[in-house]
């Protein structure tokens, strides 16, 4: 059976998505303040890791990693509305790249499974 | 069980443990981010023994050839000795050919390595004053024009251990140790039509000058735009050389920028280098962007160039420099 990651286009699809997605995030007034003081190159690498994971690609992230990685943002007010904004920006990115809607839905559902950990609930 | 040697210490790696996990467990701080072999922030170099091929997946052939690997996905099956990339450099002597002033606090040092240095203009080398005392300097020379000689620009820093020594003590004819070249900030041929935007402050001009000479001597056809800034005119340098280049090459434009109170001379732009450049280049899609110099200018510039449409993979700044150092020239 072909995995979600393979169906989307694997590493090449992730590379194509990183620039578009990260530019959307940095321009998104709802969430851009969370990215204000981070190094661009490191952040781009993290976005790539995030997109790889979101598209069901190889990753070793655990719920605990997600909690730890976002705890400092939760203290700065990260909540459900910001999580939704990121998922929305991701959806718009994939749409721009002509990924079929049913795959976008699958990806959004995969993101959803991390919500509690990301928001430290 | 494989042994991992780092900095004279030998660590036993437990079964299935990565080099990153092993070193971290023994108190060695390794920069890392994704822990999945994607982001390449934990790139190290194997100096003795061999690492599994999987630990080099996704790396450029030139990096693989040099023994670079990703510590987070490297689970060695034989004993290895590893080092951080800037610690594992080959070192060799070079003769000081000439030291000449470029302005009141920057000199150009012409060095002739005793063995040919394989480098791309814009990369940097380590220059050693003595054991444990060294600095990075960017290469402003071009093999095609300067043959075996390499050029660096050195700004005299207040109480600068290495820059002070270079400015005051070092003389032509002496031998110094330098390292092989490093870094990703250089001209890539193969896209002769692409626009190149170069922004620098102070002696951040050194790598940009090398990149520009390299591009123009490669017959680059696209626009080449250099914005070089300083607080005042006296802080700029190579003004005549750059002006002459812009006359010889119609696709090259040189815009010196002065941010202080003085009224800038004719042909100079008033303001901060980034403000001047970004106002003139609101759309950078398809451009390649180089940034060197003041760290705040570089990090803000990366973001602004990206938001103006430049692809992340087309924005270059020296990545191996310590965060606190302004540019590879001080």
PDB file of N, CA, C and O in Angstrom, chain A residues 19 22-23 26-27 35-41 44-46 48-49 52 58-61, chain B residues 33-36 38-41 299 302-313 315:
ATOM      1  N   UNK A  19       9.189  26.613   1.489  1.00  0.00           N
ATOM      2  CA  UNK A  19       9.224  28.059   1.251  1.00  0.00           C
ATOM      3  C   UNK A  19       7.835  28.682   1.312  1.00  0.00           C
ATOM      4  O   UNK A  19       7.632  29.707   1.941  1.00  0.00           O
ATOM      5  N   UNK A  22       6.339  28.474   4.949  1.00  0.00           N
ATOM      6  CA  UNK A  22       7.003  29.333   5.934  1.00  0.00           C
ATOM      7  C   UNK A  22       6.741  30.812   5.644  1.00  0.00           C
ATOM      8  O   UNK A  22       6.577  31.623   6.537  1.00  0.00           O
ATOM      9  N   UNK A  23       6.660  31.171   4.344  1.00  0.00           N
ATOM     10  CA  UNK A  23       6.352  32.560   3.996  1.00  0.00           C
ATOM     11  C   UNK A  23       4.949  32.921   4.467  1.00  0.00           C
ATOM     12  O   UNK A  23       4.706  34.004   4.970  1.00  0.00           O
ATOM     13  N   UNK A  26       5.058  33.441   8.294  1.00  0.00           N
ATOM     14  CA  UNK A  26       5.701  34.704   8.697  1.00  0.00           C
ATOM     15  C   UNK A  26       4.848  35.924   8.353  1.00  0.00           C
ATOM     16  O   UNK A  26       5.027  36.993   8.920  1.00  0.00           O
ATOM     17  N   UNK A  27       3.939  35.775   7.396  1.00  0.00           N
ATOM     18  CA  UNK A  27       3.075  36.900   7.022  1.00  0.00           C
ATOM     19  C   UNK A  27       1.723  36.833   7.729  1.00  0.00           C
ATOM     20  O   UNK A  27       0.897  37.726   7.557  1.00  0.00           O
ATOM     21  N   UNK A  35       7.290  33.678  15.792  1.00  0.00           N
ATOM     22  CA  UNK A  35       8.487  33.376  14.987  1.00  0.00           C
ATOM     23  C   UNK A  35       9.435  34.566  14.922  1.00  0.00           C
ATOM     24  O   UNK A  35      10.359  34.586  14.142  1.00  0.00           O
ATOM     25  N   UNK A  36       9.159  35.585  15.769  1.00  0.00           N
ATOM     26  CA  UNK A  36       9.888  36.848  15.687  1.00  0.00           C
ATOM     27  C   UNK A  36      11.391  36.739  15.895  1.00  0.00           C
ATOM     28  O   UNK A  36      12.161  37.345  15.186  1.00  0.00           O
ATOM     29  N   UNK A  37      11.802  35.989  16.899  1.00  0.00           N
ATOM     30  CA  UNK A  37      13.222  36.038  17.273  1.00  0.00           C
ATOM     31  C   UNK A  37      13.926  34.706  17.033  1.00  0.00           C
ATOM     32  O   UNK A  37      14.815  34.321  17.760  1.00  0.00           O
ATOM     33  N   UNK A  38      13.515  34.003  15.984  1.00  0.00           N
ATOM     34  CA  UNK A  38      14.193  32.739  15.716  1.00  0.00           C
ATOM     35  C   UNK A  38      15.062  32.857  14.475  1.00  0.00           C
ATOM     36  O   UNK A  38      14.771  33.640  13.581  1.00  0.00           O
ATOM     37  N   UNK A  39      16.126  32.115  14.460  1.00  0.00           N
ATOM     38  CA  UNK A  39      17.036  32.107  13.320  1.00  0.00           C
ATOM     39  C   UNK A  39      16.343  31.480  12.113  1.00  0.00           C
ATOM     40  O   UNK A  39      15.798  30.381  12.191  1.00  0.00           O
ATOM     41  N   UNK A  40      16.387  32.187  10.987  1.00  0.00           N
ATOM     42  CA  UNK A  40      15.660  31.747   9.792  1.00  0.00           C
ATOM     43  C   UNK A  40      16.065  30.350   9.316  1.00  0.00           C
ATOM     44  O   UNK A  40      15.225  29.523   9.012  1.00  0.00           O
ATOM     45  N   UNK A  41      17.372  30.114   9.225  1.00  0.00           N
ATOM     46  CA  UNK A  41      17.832  28.854   8.650  1.00  0.00           C
ATOM     47  C   UNK A  41      17.436  27.681   9.559  1.00  0.00           C
ATOM     48  O   UNK A  41      16.948  26.651   9.086  1.00  0.00           O
ATOM     49  N   UNK A  44      13.743  27.175   9.229  1.00  0.00           N
ATOM     50  CA  UNK A  44      13.376  26.515   7.974  1.00  0.00           C
ATOM     51  C   UNK A  44      13.611  25.007   8.093  1.00  0.00           C
ATOM     52  O   UNK A  44      12.822  24.203   7.600  1.00  0.00           O
ATOM     53  N   UNK A  45      14.706  24.631   8.773  1.00  0.00           N
ATOM     54  CA  UNK A  45      14.981  23.213   8.977  1.00  0.00           C
ATOM     55  C   UNK A  45      13.884  22.579   9.831  1.00  0.00           C
ATOM     56  O   UNK A  45      13.434  21.466   9.568  1.00  0.00           O
ATOM     57  N   UNK A  46      13.428  23.326  10.838  1.00  0.00           N
ATOM     58  CA  UNK A  46      12.345  22.799  11.680  1.00  0.00           C
ATOM     59  C   UNK A  46      11.048  22.690  10.894  1.00  0.00           C
ATOM     60  O   UNK A  46      10.289  21.742  11.064  1.00  0.00           O
ATOM     61  N   UNK A  48      10.819  22.105   7.810  1.00  0.00           N
ATOM     62  CA  UNK A  48      10.941  20.942   6.940  1.00  0.00           C
ATOM     63  C   UNK A  48      10.661  19.670   7.728  1.00  0.00           C
ATOM     64  O   UNK A  48       9.956  18.781   7.261  1.00  0.00           O
ATOM     65  N   UNK A  49      11.209  19.606   8.926  1.00  0.00           N
ATOM     66  CA  UNK A  49      10.950  18.437   9.770  1.00  0.00           C
ATOM     67  C   UNK A  49       9.460  18.334  10.087  1.00  0.00           C
ATOM     68  O   UNK A  49       8.871  17.248  10.076  1.00  0.00           O
ATOM     69  N   UNK A  52       7.569  17.191   6.952  1.00  0.00           N
ATOM     70  CA  UNK A  52       7.822  15.765   6.714  1.00  0.00           C
ATOM     71  C   UNK A  52       6.920  14.925   7.614  1.00  0.00           C
ATOM     72  O   UNK A  52       6.281  13.970   7.183  1.00  0.00           O
ATOM     73  N   UNK A  58       9.077   9.953   7.291  1.00  0.00           N
ATOM     74  CA  UNK A  58       9.884   9.393   8.370  1.00  0.00           C
ATOM     75  C   UNK A  58      10.206  10.439   9.432  1.00  0.00           C
ATOM     76  O   UNK A  58      10.677  11.519   9.123  1.00  0.00           O
ATOM     77  N   UNK A  59       9.928  10.121  10.685  1.00  0.00           N
ATOM     78  CA  UNK A  59      10.275  11.022  11.783  1.00  0.00           C
ATOM     79  C   UNK A  59      10.281  10.231  13.071  1.00  0.00           C
ATOM     80  O   UNK A  59       9.753   9.132  13.149  1.00  0.00           O
ATOM     81  N   UNK A  60      10.909  10.789  14.068  1.00  0.00           N
ATOM     82  CA  UNK A  60      11.011  10.076  15.340  1.00  0.00           C
ATOM     83  C   UNK A  60      10.414  10.904  16.467  1.00  0.00           C
ATOM     84  O   UNK A  60      10.754  10.739  17.616  1.00  0.00           O
ATOM     85  N   UNK A  61       9.526  11.849  16.102  1.00  0.00           N
ATOM     86  CA  UNK A  61       8.958  12.701  17.145  1.00  0.00           C
ATOM     87  C   UNK A  61       8.004  11.922  18.041  1.00  0.00           C
ATOM     88  O   UNK A  61       7.204  11.117  17.578  1.00  0.00           O
TER      89      UNK A  61
ATOM     90  N   UNK B  33      18.545  19.791  15.998  1.00  0.00           N
ATOM     91  CA  UNK B  33      17.184  20.314  15.971  1.00  0.00           C
ATOM     92  C   UNK B  33      16.160  19.228  15.690  1.00  0.00           C
ATOM     93  O   UNK B  33      15.359  18.891  16.546  1.00  0.00           O
ATOM     94  N   UNK B  34      16.203  18.590  14.514  1.00  0.00           N
ATOM     95  CA  UNK B  34      15.085  17.720  14.146  1.00  0.00           C
ATOM     96  C   UNK B  34      15.243  16.290  14.639  1.00  0.00           C
ATOM     97  O   UNK B  34      14.280  15.574  14.797  1.00  0.00           O
ATOM     98  N   UNK B  35      16.454  15.847  14.893  1.00  0.00           N
ATOM     99  CA  UNK B  35      16.736  14.482  15.353  1.00  0.00           C
ATOM    100  C   UNK B  35      16.208  13.422  14.389  1.00  0.00           C
ATOM    101  O   UNK B  35      15.907  12.297  14.782  1.00  0.00           O
ATOM    102  N   UNK B  36      16.074  13.795  13.121  1.00  0.00           N
ATOM    103  CA  UNK B  36      15.541  12.854  12.147  1.00  0.00           C
ATOM    104  C   UNK B  36      16.343  12.862  10.845  1.00  0.00           C
ATOM    105  O   UNK B  36      15.875  12.382   9.829  1.00  0.00           O
ATOM    106  N   UNK B  38      17.088  15.368   8.971  1.00  0.00           N
ATOM    107  CA  UNK B  38      16.511  16.263   7.981  1.00  0.00           C
ATOM    108  C   UNK B  38      17.186  17.630   7.976  1.00  0.00           C
ATOM    109  O   UNK B  38      17.579  18.152   6.941  1.00  0.00           O
ATOM    110  N   UNK B  39      17.383  18.199   9.170  1.00  0.00           N
ATOM    111  CA  UNK B  39      17.742  19.628   9.225  1.00  0.00           C
ATOM    112  C   UNK B  39      19.241  19.880   9.086  1.00  0.00           C
ATOM    113  O   UNK B  39      19.643  21.003   8.801  1.00  0.00           O
ATOM    114  N   UNK B  40      20.062  18.877   9.293  1.00  0.00           N
ATOM    115  CA  UNK B  40      21.516  18.971   9.119  1.00  0.00           C
ATOM    116  C   UNK B  40      22.194  19.897  10.126  1.00  0.00           C
ATOM    117  O   UNK B  40      23.356  20.247   9.950  1.00  0.00           O
ATOM    118  N   UNK B  41      21.501  20.278  11.212  1.00  0.00           N
ATOM    119  CA  UNK B  41      22.201  21.148  12.174  1.00  0.00           C
ATOM    120  C   UNK B  41      23.246  20.389  12.986  1.00  0.00           C
ATOM    121  O   UNK B  41      24.126  20.991  13.586  1.00  0.00           O
ATOM    122  N   UNK B 299      20.612  38.794   9.881  1.00  0.00           N
ATOM    123  CA  UNK B 299      19.423  38.005  10.226  1.00  0.00           C
ATOM    124  C   UNK B 299      18.154  38.715   9.775  1.00  0.00           C
ATOM    125  O   UNK B 299      17.218  38.078   9.286  1.00  0.00           O
ATOM    126  N   UNK B 302      17.954  38.265   5.938  1.00  0.00           N
ATOM    127  CA  UNK B 302      17.494  36.939   5.494  1.00  0.00           C
ATOM    128  C   UNK B 302      15.971  36.907   5.464  1.00  0.00           C
ATOM    129  O   UNK B 302      15.358  36.442   4.511  1.00  0.00           O
ATOM    130  N   UNK B 303      15.370  37.413   6.538  1.00  0.00           N
ATOM    131  CA  UNK B 303      13.917  37.399   6.643  1.00  0.00           C
ATOM    132  C   UNK B 303      13.289  38.282   5.571  1.00  0.00           C
ATOM    133  O   UNK B 303      12.339  37.872   4.890  1.00  0.00           O
ATOM    134  N   UNK B 304      13.828  39.493   5.415  1.00  0.00           N
ATOM    135  CA  UNK B 304      13.217  40.414   4.452  1.00  0.00           C
ATOM    136  C   UNK B 304      13.356  39.906   3.018  1.00  0.00           C
ATOM    137  O   UNK B 304      12.437  40.030   2.223  1.00  0.00           O
ATOM    138  N   UNK B 305      14.521  39.325   2.708  1.00  0.00           N
ATOM    139  CA  UNK B 305      14.723  38.796   1.359  1.00  0.00           C
ATOM    140  C   UNK B 305      13.755  37.634   1.105  1.00  0.00           C
ATOM    141  O   UNK B 305      13.174  37.508   0.031  1.00  0.00           O
ATOM    142  N   UNK B 306      13.570  36.815   2.120  1.00  0.00           N
ATOM    143  CA  UNK B 306      12.653  35.673   2.004  1.00  0.00           C
ATOM    144  C   UNK B 306      11.217  36.152   1.795  1.00  0.00           C
ATOM    145  O   UNK B 306      10.512  35.671   0.914  1.00  0.00           O
ATOM    146  N   UNK B 307      10.808  37.143   2.613  1.00  0.00           N
ATOM    147  CA  UNK B 307       9.444  37.654   2.481  1.00  0.00           C
ATOM    148  C   UNK B 307       9.246  38.377   1.151  1.00  0.00           C
ATOM    149  O   UNK B 307       8.134  38.448   0.646  1.00  0.00           O
ATOM    150  N   UNK B 308      10.333  38.893   0.584  1.00  0.00           N
ATOM    151  CA  UNK B 308      10.241  39.558  -0.722  1.00  0.00           C
ATOM    152  C   UNK B 308      10.252  38.535  -1.866  1.00  0.00           C
ATOM    153  O   UNK B 308      10.281  38.913  -3.027  1.00  0.00           O
ATOM    154  N   UNK B 309      10.264  37.246  -1.529  1.00  0.00           N
ATOM    155  CA  UNK B 309      10.092  36.235  -2.564  1.00  0.00           C
ATOM    156  C   UNK B 309      11.306  35.377  -2.880  1.00  0.00           C
ATOM    157  O   UNK B 309      11.204  34.428  -3.647  1.00  0.00           O
ATOM    158  N   UNK B 310      12.475  35.692  -2.284  1.00  0.00           N
ATOM    159  CA  UNK B 310      13.644  34.840  -2.533  1.00  0.00           C
ATOM    160  C   UNK B 310      13.425  33.485  -1.870  1.00  0.00           C
ATOM    161  O   UNK B 310      12.886  33.419  -0.762  1.00  0.00           O
ATOM    162  N   UNK B 311      13.814  32.436  -2.541  1.00  0.00           N
ATOM    163  CA  UNK B 311      13.663  31.104  -1.973  1.00  0.00           C
ATOM    164  C   UNK B 311      14.693  30.916  -0.857  1.00  0.00           C
ATOM    165  O   UNK B 311      15.808  31.411  -0.948  1.00  0.00           O
ATOM    166  N   UNK B 312      14.308  30.201   0.211  1.00  0.00           N
ATOM    167  CA  UNK B 312      15.223  29.995   1.338  1.00  0.00           C
ATOM    168  C   UNK B 312      16.561  29.408   0.885  1.00  0.00           C
ATOM    169  O   UNK B 312      17.618  29.768   1.381  1.00  0.00           O
ATOM    170  N   UNK B 313      16.504  28.487  -0.086  1.00  0.00           N
ATOM    171  CA  UNK B 313      17.719  27.843  -0.573  1.00  0.00           C
ATOM    172  C   UNK B 313      18.603  28.764  -1.412  1.00  0.00           C
ATOM    173  O   UNK B 313      19.695  28.399  -1.792  1.00  0.00           O
ATOM    174  N   UNK B 315      19.280  31.961  -0.360  1.00  0.00           N
ATOM    175  CA  UNK B 315      19.771  33.028   0.520  1.00  0.00           C
ATOM    176  C   UNK B 315      21.016  32.507   1.224  1.00  0.00           C
ATOM    177  O   UNK B 315      20.966  31.491   1.923  1.00  0.00           O
TER     178      UNK B 315
END
